[in-house]
Coordinates of C-alpha atoms and ligand atoms in Angstrom, one line a residue:
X24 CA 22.1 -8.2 24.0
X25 CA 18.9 -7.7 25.9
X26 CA 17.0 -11.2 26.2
X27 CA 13.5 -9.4 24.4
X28 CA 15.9 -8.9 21.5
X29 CA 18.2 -12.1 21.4
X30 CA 17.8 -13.7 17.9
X31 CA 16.6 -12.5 14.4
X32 CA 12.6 -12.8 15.9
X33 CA 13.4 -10.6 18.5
X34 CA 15.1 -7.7 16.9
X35 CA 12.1 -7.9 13.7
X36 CA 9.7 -7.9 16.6
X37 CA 10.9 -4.4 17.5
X38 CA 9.6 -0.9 16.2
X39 CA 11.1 2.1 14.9
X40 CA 11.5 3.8 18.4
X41 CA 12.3 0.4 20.2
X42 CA 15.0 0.2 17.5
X43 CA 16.2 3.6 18.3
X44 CA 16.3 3.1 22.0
X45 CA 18.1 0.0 21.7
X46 CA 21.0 1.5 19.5
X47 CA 21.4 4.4 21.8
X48 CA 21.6 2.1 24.7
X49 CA 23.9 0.3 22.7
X50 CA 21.7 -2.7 23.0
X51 CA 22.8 -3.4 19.6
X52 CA 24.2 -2.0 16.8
X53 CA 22.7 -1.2 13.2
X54 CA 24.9 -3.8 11.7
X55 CA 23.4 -6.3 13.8
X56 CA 19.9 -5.4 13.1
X57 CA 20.5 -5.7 9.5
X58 CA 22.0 -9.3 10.0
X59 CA 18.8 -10.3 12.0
X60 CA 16.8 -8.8 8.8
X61 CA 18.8 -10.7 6.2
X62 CA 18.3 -13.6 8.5
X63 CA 14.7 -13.7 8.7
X64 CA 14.3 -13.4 5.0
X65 CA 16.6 -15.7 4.3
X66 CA 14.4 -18.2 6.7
X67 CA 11.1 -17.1 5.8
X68 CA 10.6 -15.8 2.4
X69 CA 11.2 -19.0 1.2
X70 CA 7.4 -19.5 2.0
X71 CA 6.4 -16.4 2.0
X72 CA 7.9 -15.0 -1.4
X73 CA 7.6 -11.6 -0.6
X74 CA 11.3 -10.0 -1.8
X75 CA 12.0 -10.5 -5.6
X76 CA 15.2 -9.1 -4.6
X77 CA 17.2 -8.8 -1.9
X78 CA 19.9 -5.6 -1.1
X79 CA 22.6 -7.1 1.3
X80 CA 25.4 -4.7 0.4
X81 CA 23.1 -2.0 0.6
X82 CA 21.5 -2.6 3.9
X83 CA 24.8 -3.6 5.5
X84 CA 26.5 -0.1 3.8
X85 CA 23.2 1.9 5.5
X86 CA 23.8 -0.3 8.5
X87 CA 27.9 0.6 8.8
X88 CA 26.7 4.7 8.2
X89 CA 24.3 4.4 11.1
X90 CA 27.1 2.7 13.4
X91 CA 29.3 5.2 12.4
X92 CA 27.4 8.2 13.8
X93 CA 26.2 6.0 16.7
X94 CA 29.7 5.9 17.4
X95 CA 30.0 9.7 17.3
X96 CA 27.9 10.0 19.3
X97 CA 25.4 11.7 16.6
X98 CA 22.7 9.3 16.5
X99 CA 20.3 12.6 17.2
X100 CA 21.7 13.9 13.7
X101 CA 20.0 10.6 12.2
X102 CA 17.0 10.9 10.7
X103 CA 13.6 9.2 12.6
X104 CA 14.1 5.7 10.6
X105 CA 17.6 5.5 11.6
X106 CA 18.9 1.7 11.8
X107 CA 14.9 0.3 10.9
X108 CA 14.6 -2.5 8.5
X109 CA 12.7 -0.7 4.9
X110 CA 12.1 -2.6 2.2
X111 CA 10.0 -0.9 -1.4
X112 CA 7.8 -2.3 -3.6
X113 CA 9.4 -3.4 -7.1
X114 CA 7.7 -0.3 -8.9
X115 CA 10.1 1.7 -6.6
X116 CA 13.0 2.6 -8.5
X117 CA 16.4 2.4 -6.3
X118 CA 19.7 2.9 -8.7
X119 CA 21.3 -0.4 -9.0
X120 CA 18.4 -2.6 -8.4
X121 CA 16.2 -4.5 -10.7
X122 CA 12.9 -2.5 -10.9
X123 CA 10.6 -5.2 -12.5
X124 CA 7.1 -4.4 -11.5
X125 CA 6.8 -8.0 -11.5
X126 CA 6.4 -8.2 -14.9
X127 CA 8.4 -10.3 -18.0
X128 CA 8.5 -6.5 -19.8
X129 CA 11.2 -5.4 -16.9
X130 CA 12.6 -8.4 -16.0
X131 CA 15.9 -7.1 -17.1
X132 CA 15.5 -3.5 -16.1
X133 CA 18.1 -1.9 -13.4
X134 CA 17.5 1.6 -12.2
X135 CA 19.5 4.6 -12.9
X136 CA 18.1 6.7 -10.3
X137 CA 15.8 6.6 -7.7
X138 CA 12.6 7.2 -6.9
X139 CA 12.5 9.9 -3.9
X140 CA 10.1 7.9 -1.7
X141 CA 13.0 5.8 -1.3
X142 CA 15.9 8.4 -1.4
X143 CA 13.9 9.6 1.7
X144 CA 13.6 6.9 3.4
X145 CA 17.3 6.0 3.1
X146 CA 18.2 9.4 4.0
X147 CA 16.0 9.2 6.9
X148 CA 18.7 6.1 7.9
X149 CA 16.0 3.4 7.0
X150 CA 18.0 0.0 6.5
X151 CA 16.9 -1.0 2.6
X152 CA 16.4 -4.2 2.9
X153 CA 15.3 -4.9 -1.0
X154 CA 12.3 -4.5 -3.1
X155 CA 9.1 -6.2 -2.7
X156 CA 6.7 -8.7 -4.9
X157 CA 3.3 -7.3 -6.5
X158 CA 0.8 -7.8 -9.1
X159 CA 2.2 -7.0 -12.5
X160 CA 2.3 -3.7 -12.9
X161 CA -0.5 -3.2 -9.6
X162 CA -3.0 -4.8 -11.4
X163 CA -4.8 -6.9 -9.2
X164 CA -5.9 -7.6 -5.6
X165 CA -4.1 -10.6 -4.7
X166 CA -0.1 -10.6 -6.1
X167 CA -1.5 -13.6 -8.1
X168 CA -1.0 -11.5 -11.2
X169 CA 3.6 -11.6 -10.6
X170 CA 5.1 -12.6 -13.3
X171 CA 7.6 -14.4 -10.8
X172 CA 5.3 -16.2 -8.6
X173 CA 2.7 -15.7 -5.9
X174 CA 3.6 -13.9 -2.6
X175 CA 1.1 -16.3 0.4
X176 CA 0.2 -14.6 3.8
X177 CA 1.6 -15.0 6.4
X178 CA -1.1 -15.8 8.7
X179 CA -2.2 -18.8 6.3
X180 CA -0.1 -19.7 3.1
X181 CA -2.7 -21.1 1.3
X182 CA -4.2 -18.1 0.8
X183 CA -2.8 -14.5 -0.6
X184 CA -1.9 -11.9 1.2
X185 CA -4.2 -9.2 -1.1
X186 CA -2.8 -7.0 -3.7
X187 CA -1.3 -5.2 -5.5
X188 CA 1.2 -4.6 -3.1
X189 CA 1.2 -7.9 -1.2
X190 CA 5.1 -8.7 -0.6
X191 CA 5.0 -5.0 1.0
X192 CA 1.9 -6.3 3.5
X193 CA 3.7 -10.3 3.9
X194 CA 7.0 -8.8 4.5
X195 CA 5.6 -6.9 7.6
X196 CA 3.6 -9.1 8.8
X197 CA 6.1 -12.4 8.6
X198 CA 8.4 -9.9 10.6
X199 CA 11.3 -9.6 7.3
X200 CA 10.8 -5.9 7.5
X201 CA 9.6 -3.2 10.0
X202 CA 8.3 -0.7 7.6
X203 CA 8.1 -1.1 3.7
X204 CA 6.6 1.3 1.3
X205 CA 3.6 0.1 -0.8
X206 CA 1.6 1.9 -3.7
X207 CA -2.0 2.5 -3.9
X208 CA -3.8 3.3 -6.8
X209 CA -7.2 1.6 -5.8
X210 CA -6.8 0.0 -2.4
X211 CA -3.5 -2.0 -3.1
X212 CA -2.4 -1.0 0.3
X213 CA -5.1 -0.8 2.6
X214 CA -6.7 -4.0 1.0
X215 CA -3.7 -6.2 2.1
X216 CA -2.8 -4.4 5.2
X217 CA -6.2 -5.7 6.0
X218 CA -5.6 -9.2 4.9
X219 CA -2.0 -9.8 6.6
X220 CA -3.1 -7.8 9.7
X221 CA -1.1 -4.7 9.5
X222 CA -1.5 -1.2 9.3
X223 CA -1.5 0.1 5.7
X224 CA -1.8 4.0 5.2
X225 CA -2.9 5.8 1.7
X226 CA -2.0 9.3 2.2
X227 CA -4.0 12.1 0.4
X228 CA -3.2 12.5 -3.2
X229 CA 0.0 15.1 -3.5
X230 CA 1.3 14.2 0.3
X231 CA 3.7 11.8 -0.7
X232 CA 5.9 12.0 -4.1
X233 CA 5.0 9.7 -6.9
X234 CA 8.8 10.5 -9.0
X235 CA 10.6 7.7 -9.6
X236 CA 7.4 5.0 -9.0
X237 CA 6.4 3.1 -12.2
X238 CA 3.2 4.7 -13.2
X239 CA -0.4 2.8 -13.0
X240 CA -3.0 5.6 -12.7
X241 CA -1.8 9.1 -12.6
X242 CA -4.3 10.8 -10.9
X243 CA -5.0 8.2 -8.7
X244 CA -1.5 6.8 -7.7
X245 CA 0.3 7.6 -3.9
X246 CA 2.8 5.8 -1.8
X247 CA 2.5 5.1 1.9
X248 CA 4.0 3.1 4.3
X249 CA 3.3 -0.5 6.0
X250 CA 3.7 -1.0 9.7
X251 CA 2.6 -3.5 13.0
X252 CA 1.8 -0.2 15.0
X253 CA 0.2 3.2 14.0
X254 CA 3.1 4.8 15.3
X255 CA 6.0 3.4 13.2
X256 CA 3.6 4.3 10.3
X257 CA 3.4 7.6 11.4
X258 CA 7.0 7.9 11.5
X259 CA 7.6 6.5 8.0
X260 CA 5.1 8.9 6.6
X261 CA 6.5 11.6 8.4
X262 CA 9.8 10.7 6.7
X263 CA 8.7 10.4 3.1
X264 CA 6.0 12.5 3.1
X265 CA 6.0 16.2 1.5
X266 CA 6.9 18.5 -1.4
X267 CA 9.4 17.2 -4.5
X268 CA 10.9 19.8 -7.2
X269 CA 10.2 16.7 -9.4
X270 CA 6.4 15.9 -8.3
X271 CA 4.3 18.9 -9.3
X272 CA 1.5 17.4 -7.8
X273 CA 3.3 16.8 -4.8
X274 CA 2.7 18.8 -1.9
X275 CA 4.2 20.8 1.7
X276 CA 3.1 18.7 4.5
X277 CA 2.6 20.5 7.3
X278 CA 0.8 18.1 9.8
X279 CA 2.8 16.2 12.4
X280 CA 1.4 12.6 12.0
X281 CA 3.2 11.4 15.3
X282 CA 1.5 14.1 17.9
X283 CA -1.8 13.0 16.4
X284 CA -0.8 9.7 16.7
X285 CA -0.3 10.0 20.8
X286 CA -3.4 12.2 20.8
X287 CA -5.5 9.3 19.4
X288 CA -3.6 7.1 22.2
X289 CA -5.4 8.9 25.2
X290 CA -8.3 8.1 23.6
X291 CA -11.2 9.3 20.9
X292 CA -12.9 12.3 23.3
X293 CA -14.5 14.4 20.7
X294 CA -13.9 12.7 17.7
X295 CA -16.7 12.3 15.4
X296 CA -16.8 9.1 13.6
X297 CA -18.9 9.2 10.6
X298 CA -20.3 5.8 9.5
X299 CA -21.8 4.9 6.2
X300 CA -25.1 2.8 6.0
X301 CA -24.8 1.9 2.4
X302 CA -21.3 0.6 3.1
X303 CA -22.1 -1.5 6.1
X304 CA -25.5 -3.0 3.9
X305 CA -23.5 -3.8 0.7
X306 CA -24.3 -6.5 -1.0
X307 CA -21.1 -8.7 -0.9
X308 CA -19.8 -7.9 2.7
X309 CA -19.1 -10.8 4.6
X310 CA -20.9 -11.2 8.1
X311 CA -17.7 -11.8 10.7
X312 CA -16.3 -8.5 8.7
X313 CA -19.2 -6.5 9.2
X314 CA -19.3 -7.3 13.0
X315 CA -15.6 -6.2 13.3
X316 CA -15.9 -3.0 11.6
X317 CA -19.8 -2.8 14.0
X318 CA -17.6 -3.5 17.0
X319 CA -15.2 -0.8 16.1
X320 CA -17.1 1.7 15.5
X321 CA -18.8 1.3 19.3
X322 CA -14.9 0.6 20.7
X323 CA -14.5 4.3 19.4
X324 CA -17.4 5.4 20.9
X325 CA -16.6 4.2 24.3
X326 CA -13.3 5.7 24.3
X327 CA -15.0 8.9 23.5
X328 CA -16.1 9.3 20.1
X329 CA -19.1 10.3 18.6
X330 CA -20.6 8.3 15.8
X331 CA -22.5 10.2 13.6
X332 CA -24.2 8.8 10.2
X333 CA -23.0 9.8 7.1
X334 CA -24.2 9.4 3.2
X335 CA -21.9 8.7 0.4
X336 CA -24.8 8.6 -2.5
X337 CA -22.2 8.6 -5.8
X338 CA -19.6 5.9 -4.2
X339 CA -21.8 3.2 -5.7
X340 CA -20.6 4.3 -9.2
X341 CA -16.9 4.4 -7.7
X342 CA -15.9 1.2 -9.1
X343 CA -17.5 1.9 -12.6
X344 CA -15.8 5.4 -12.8
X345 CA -12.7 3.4 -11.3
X346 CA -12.6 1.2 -14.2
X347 CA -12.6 3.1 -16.8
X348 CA -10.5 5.8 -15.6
X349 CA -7.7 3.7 -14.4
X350 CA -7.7 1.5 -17.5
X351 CA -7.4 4.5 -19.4
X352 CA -4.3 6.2 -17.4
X353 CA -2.7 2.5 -17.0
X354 CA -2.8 2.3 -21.5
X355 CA -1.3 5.7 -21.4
X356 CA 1.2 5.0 -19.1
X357 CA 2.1 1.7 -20.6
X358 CA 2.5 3.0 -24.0
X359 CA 6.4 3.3 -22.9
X360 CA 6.7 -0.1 -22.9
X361 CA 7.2 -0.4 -26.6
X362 CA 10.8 -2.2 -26.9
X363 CA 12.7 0.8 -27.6
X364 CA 12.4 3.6 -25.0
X365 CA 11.9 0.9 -22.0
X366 CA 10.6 -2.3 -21.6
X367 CA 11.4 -6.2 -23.2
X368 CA 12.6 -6.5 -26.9
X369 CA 12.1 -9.5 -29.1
X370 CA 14.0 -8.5 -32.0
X371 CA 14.1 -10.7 -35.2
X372 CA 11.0 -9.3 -37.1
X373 CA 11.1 -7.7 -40.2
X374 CA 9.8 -4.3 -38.9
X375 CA 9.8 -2.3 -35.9
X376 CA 5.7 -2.6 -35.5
X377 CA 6.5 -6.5 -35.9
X378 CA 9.1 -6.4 -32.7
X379 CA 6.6 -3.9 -31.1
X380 CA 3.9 -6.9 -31.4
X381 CA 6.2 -9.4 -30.8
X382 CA 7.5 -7.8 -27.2
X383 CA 4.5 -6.5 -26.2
X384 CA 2.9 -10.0 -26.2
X385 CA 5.6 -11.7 -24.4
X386 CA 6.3 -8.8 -22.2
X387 CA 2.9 -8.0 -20.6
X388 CA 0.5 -10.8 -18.6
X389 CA -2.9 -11.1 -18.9
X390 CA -4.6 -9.1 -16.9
X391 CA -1.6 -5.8 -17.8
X392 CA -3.4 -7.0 -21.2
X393 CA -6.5 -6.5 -20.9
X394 CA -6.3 -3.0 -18.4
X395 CA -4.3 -2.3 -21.8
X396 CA -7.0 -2.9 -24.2
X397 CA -9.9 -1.8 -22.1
X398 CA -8.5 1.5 -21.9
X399 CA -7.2 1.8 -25.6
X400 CA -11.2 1.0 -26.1
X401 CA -12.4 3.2 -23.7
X402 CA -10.3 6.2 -25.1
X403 CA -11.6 6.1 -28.6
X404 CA -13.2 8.0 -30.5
X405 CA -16.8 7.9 -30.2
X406 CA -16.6 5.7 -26.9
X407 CA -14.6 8.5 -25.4
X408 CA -17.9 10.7 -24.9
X409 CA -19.6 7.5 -23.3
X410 CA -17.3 6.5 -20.6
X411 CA -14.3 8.6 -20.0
X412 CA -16.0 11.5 -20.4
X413 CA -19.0 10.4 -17.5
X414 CA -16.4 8.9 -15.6
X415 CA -14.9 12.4 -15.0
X416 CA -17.9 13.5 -13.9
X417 CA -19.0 10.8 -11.7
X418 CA -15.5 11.7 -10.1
X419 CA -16.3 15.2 -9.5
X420 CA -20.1 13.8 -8.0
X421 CA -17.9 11.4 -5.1
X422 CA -15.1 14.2 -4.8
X423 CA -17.9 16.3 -3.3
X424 CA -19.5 13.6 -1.4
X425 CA -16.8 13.4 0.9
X426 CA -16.4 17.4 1.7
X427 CA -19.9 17.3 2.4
X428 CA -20.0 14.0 4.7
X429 CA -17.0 15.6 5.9
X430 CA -18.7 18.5 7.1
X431 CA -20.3 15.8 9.8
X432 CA -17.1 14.3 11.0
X433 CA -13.8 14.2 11.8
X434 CA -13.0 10.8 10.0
X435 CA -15.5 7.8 8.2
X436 CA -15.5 4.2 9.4
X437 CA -16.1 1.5 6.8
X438 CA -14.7 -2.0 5.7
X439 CA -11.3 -1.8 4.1
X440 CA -12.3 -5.4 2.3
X441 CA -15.5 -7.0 1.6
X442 CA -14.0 -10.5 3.4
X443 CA -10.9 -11.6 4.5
X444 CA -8.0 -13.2 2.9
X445 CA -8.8 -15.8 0.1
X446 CA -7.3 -18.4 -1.4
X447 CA -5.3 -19.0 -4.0
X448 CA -7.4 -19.4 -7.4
X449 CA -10.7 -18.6 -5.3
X450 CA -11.2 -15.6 -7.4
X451 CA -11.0 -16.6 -11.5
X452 CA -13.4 -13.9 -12.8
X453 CA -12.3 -10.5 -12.9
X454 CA -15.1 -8.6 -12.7
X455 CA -15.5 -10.7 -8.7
X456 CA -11.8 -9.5 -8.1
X457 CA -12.6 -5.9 -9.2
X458 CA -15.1 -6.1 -6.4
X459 CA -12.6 -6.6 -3.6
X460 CA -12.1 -2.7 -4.5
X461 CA -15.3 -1.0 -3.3
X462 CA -14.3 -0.2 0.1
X463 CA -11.2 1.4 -0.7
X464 CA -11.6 3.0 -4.2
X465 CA -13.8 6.0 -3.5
X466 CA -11.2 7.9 -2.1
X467 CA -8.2 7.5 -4.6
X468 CA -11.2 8.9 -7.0
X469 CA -11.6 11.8 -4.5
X470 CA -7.9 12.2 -3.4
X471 CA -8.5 11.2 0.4
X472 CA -6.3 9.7 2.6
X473 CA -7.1 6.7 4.1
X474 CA -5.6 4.0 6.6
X475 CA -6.4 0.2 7.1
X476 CA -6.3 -0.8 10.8
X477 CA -6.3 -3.9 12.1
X478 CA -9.1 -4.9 14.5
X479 CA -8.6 -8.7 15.4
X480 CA -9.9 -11.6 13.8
X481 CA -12.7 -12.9 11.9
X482 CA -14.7 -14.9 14.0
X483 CA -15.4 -17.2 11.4
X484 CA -11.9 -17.4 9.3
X485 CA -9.8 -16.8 12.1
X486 CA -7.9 -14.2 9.8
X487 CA -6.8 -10.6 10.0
X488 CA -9.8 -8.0 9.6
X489 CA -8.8 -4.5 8.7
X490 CA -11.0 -1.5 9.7
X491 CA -10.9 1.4 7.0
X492 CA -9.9 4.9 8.1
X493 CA -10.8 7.8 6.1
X494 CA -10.0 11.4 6.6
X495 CA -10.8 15.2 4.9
X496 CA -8.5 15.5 2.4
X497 CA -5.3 16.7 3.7
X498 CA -5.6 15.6 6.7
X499 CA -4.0 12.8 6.8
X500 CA -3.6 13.6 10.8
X501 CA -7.1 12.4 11.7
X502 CA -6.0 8.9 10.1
X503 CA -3.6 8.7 12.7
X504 CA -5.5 10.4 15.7
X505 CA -8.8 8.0 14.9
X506 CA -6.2 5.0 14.3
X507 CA -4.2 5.3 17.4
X508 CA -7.2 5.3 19.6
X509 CA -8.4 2.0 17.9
X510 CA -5.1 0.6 18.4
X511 CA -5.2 1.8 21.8
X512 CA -8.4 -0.6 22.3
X513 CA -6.6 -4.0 20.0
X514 CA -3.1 -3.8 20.5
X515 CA -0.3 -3.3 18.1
X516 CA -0.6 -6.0 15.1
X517 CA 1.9 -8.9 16.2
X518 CA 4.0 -10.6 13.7
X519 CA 2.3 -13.6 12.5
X520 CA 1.7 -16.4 14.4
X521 CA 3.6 -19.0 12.5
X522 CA 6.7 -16.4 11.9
X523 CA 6.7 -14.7 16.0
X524 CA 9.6 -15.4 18.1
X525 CA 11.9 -15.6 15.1
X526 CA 10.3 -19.0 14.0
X527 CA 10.6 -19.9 10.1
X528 CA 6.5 -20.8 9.4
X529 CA 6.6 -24.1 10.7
Ligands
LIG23 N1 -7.0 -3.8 -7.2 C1 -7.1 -2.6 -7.9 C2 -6.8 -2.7 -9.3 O1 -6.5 -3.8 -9.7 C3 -6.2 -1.6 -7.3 C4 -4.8 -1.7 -7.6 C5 -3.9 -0.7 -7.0 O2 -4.3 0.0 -6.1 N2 -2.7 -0.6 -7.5 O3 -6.8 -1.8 -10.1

C-alpha cells in the first residue's frame, strides 16, 4: 500500500478519483477501503455521533462486487462512485435499514424499499456505509432536535455541526465518509456544509429524485450530495441526479457537472458574479463572515470574474413565506404518522382517536410539534386566506426575483449562514434559530440550486465559513463552474483538524 494511503486516515483522506486510481493501480482493493471506513467510524463517531446506524454487511457486500469486477478487469463498467465510502441521511430509505428520521415515531421502522437517491448511488458502486443523524424529521438548524442525541462538529465538539442534516456534514468532515447524501428543504445542507467546512450542494428543485425520502416540505424538498472537494460533489450529483418514473417532479439532467467543474478550475474569465447589497448589510450577519464572503467575491474577481450588483427586493419576506408554507406541507405530510398506516403506536386506549393522541404525543418532539400545529393553524379556515394564501404569492414575487437578477449574472454570491458554528444550547428561542435560514431559504422558495463552499476560517472563531453559491434555475452547472474556481483560490476542504491523518479527535 502506497505510504499517502497507509492506515484508515489515509484512505478517508482520499477522493472519489483518488479512490479510483488507487484501485486500478491495485493500490488497494474495495474491501480494504471499506475496512478503513468501518474503522474510522468505529474510532471517531464515538465523539462525533454522526451514524445512527451503521451498514457493515452492506458495505463489505458493495465492497466484494467492486473487487470482483476489478478483478475482471471491468472496473471501467463501474459506475463513477465505484469503491467510495457513501453514507445517507436517516430520511433515506435503504431496504433493510432502520429509517428513523431521528425521531421516537420511527424508531422501529425498517425499510421495504429504497429510496432511488440511494439505489443510485449504490448502483453507481458507492460503498454504503450507513445512514446518518439529523434533526427530527429536518426540523431544525443544528441536529439538536434527534431524538437520539446531538451529532458535535468536527472542527470543535462543543459546538454543532448545523442542521438538519448535520451527521451528513460531521461525517465528511471527520473523514467517516467521502460523500454522503443530505436533504434540503430550507438550507439543511448548505447551512452545515458551511459550519463543518465542506462543500454542501442543493440542486434545483426536480434535478434530483425525492421517492423514497421521508417528506418535510414538498415543494421545497431536494437531495444533494456532501464532499471535501467540488469535484467529488460533482461526481456524486452526477450519479444521483436526473429523471425517476416515480418522481413526477423529477427531471432529465442534461448538464455535465464535472466539465463545468474543470472549467471553473482554470479560473472565473467571464463569469459574472452577482452580489446582493441587502444580503451583505443584513442585520444579524456576523463581521469575520461578512469579510470572507467580501474577500471572495474579489478572489473571483481576480481570477477573472466580473462582479456585478444585483437586487433581491422580496427575499426579505423569504423567511415569513418560509414559515408558513413549510409548516403547512410538514402537517400534511405528517398526517401519516397516525399509529396505523406508519409511525409509533401506544395501544391500550379505549379508542382509536385515544391511541392516535396517545402516540402522536410520545412519538413526535417538540419542535416536529409545534411545525405540526403551526401549520394545522395556518391551514384553517379563515387563516387560510391570511397566510397560506400570501405566502403563495410572496413565493411567486422571489421566484421572479431571481430570473430577473439572473438576467445580470451567471451565478449570486452571498453568506450561506449568518455566523459560524454555535454551540450547544446557544440558540433556545426558535424564532433566533429560524433566522440561521435567511441566506439559504430564498431559493428552495424559488427552486434554485445552490452550493455552500468553503472559504477558510473565521478570523475571529477560528471556524469553517461557507460562501453561498447560487445559480439560474437549472443550471446547476454554474454552481460547479463558479465553485471550482473558488476552490481553485482555498484548496480542497481538509478533514478536520482533530480527525486528519486518521487520528480519533484527541
Ligand atoms: N432549518 C430549516 C427548518 O428548520 C431548514 C430545514 C431543512 O432544510 N430541512 O425548517
Amino acid at each position: 500500500m502506497a505510504a499517502t494511503t497507509s492506515g484508515a486516515g489515509g484512505i478517508m483522506q482520499l477522493g472519489v478519483r483518488e479512490i479510483r486510481a488507487g484501485l486500478a493501480a491495485k493500490e488497494f482493493s474495495a474491501c480494504e477501503v471499506a475496512a478503513a471506513a468501518l474503522d474510522a467510524i468505529a474510532a471517531r463517531d464515538g465523539e462525533v455521533h454522526a451514524y445512527l446506524q451503521v451498514t457493515e454487511d452492506a458495505a463489505r457486500a458493495a465492497a466484494e462486487r467492486v473487487d470482483a469486477a476489478v478483478a475482471r478487469g471491468a472496473l471501467d463498467e463501474l459506475g463513477p462512485l465505484a469503491g467510495v465510502p457513501v453514507a445517507f441521511k436517516d430520511n433515506m430509505n435503504q431496504q433493510g435499514t432502520r429509517t428513523t428520521c431521528a425521531s421516537r415515531m420511527l424508531e422501529g421502522y425498517v425499510s421495504p424499499y429504497t429510496a432511488t437517491c440511494v439505489q443510485r448511488a449504490i448502483d453507481a458502486g458507492g460503498i454504503p456505509l450507513g445512514k446518518l443523524n439529523m434533526d427530527e424529521f429536518a426540523f431544525g438548524s443544528s441536529t439538536e432536535t434527534s431524538a437520539f442525541g446531538p451529532t458535535r462538529n468536527p472542527w470543535d465538539l462543543s459546538r454543532v455541526p448545523g442542521g438538519s442534516s448535520g451527521g451528513s456534514a460531521a461525517a465528511v468532515a471527520a473523514g467517516m465518509a467521502c460523500v454522503t447524501l443530505g436533504s434540503d428543504t430550507g438550507g439543511s445542507i448548505r447551512q452545515p456544509a458551511s459550519f463543518c467546512g465542506v462543500v454542501g450542494v442543493k440542486p434545483s428543485y426536480g434535478v434530483v429524485s425525492r421517492y423514497g425520502v421521508v417528506a418535510f416540505g414538498s415543494s421545497l424538498d431536494q437531495v444533494g450530495p456532501f464532499a471535501r472537494s467540488v469535484e467529488d460533489a460533482a461526481w456524486a450529483l452526477a450519479a444521483i441526479c436526473g429523471h425517476d418514473a416515480r418522481d413526477c417532479t423529477s427531471q432529465p439532467v442534461g448538464a455535465d457537472f464535472l466539465a463545468a467543474a474543470r472549467a471553473g478550475a482554470q479560473g472565473a474569465e467571464g463569469l459574472r458574479v452577482g452580489v446582493v447589497r441587502s444580503f451583505m448589510e443584513a442585520a444579524g450577519l456576523s463581521a469575520e463572515v461578512r469579510r470572507k464572503v467580501e474577500e471572495a467575491a474579489s478572489r473571483l474577481e481576480d481570477a477573472g470574474a466580473r462582479i456585478v450588483e444585483v437586487e433581491l427586493p422580496h427575499a426579505k419576506a423569504a423567511i415569513s413565506a418560509y414559515y408558513v408554507l413549510g409548516p403547512c406541507e410538514a402537517f400534511s405530510n405528517l398526517a401519516r404518522f397516525d399509529s396505523v398506516r406508519y409511525g409509533l403506536a401506544d395501544p391500550g386506549h379505549k379508542d382509536l382517536s385515544g391511541q392516535y393522541e396517545a402516540s402522536r404525543a410520545a412519538g413526535f418532539g417538540i419542535e416536529a410539534k409545534r411545525r405540526i400545529l403551526l401549520g394545522s393553524y395556518l391551514l384553517s379556515s379563515g387563516v387560510y386566506d391570511a397566510y397560506y394564501y400570501p405566502a403563495q404569492q410572496v413565493r411567486t414575487l422571489i421566484t421572479r426575483d431571481y430570473v430577473q437578477a439572473f438576467e445580470e449574472c451567471d451565478v449570486i454570491l452571498s453568506p450561506a449562514s449568518p455566523r459560524t458554528a454555535f454551540s450547544f444550547g446557544e440558540i433556545e428561542d426558535p424564532a433566533q434559530m429560524y433566522l440561521s435560514d435567511i441566506f439559504t431559504v430564498p431559493i428552495n422558495i424559488a427552486g434554485n440550486g445552490g452550493m455552500s463552499v468553503p472559504c477558510g476560517l473565521g478570523d475571529e472563531s477560528g471556524l469553517p465559513v461557507g460562501v453561498q453559491i447560487v445559480a439560474p434555475q437549472f443550471k446547476d452547472e454554474n454552481l460547479f463552474r463558479a465553485a471550482a474556481a473558488l476552490e481553485a483560490c482555498y484548496g480542497p476542504a481538509p478533514v478536520a483538524p482533530a480527525f486528519a491523518d486518521g487520528k480519533a479527535g484527541e
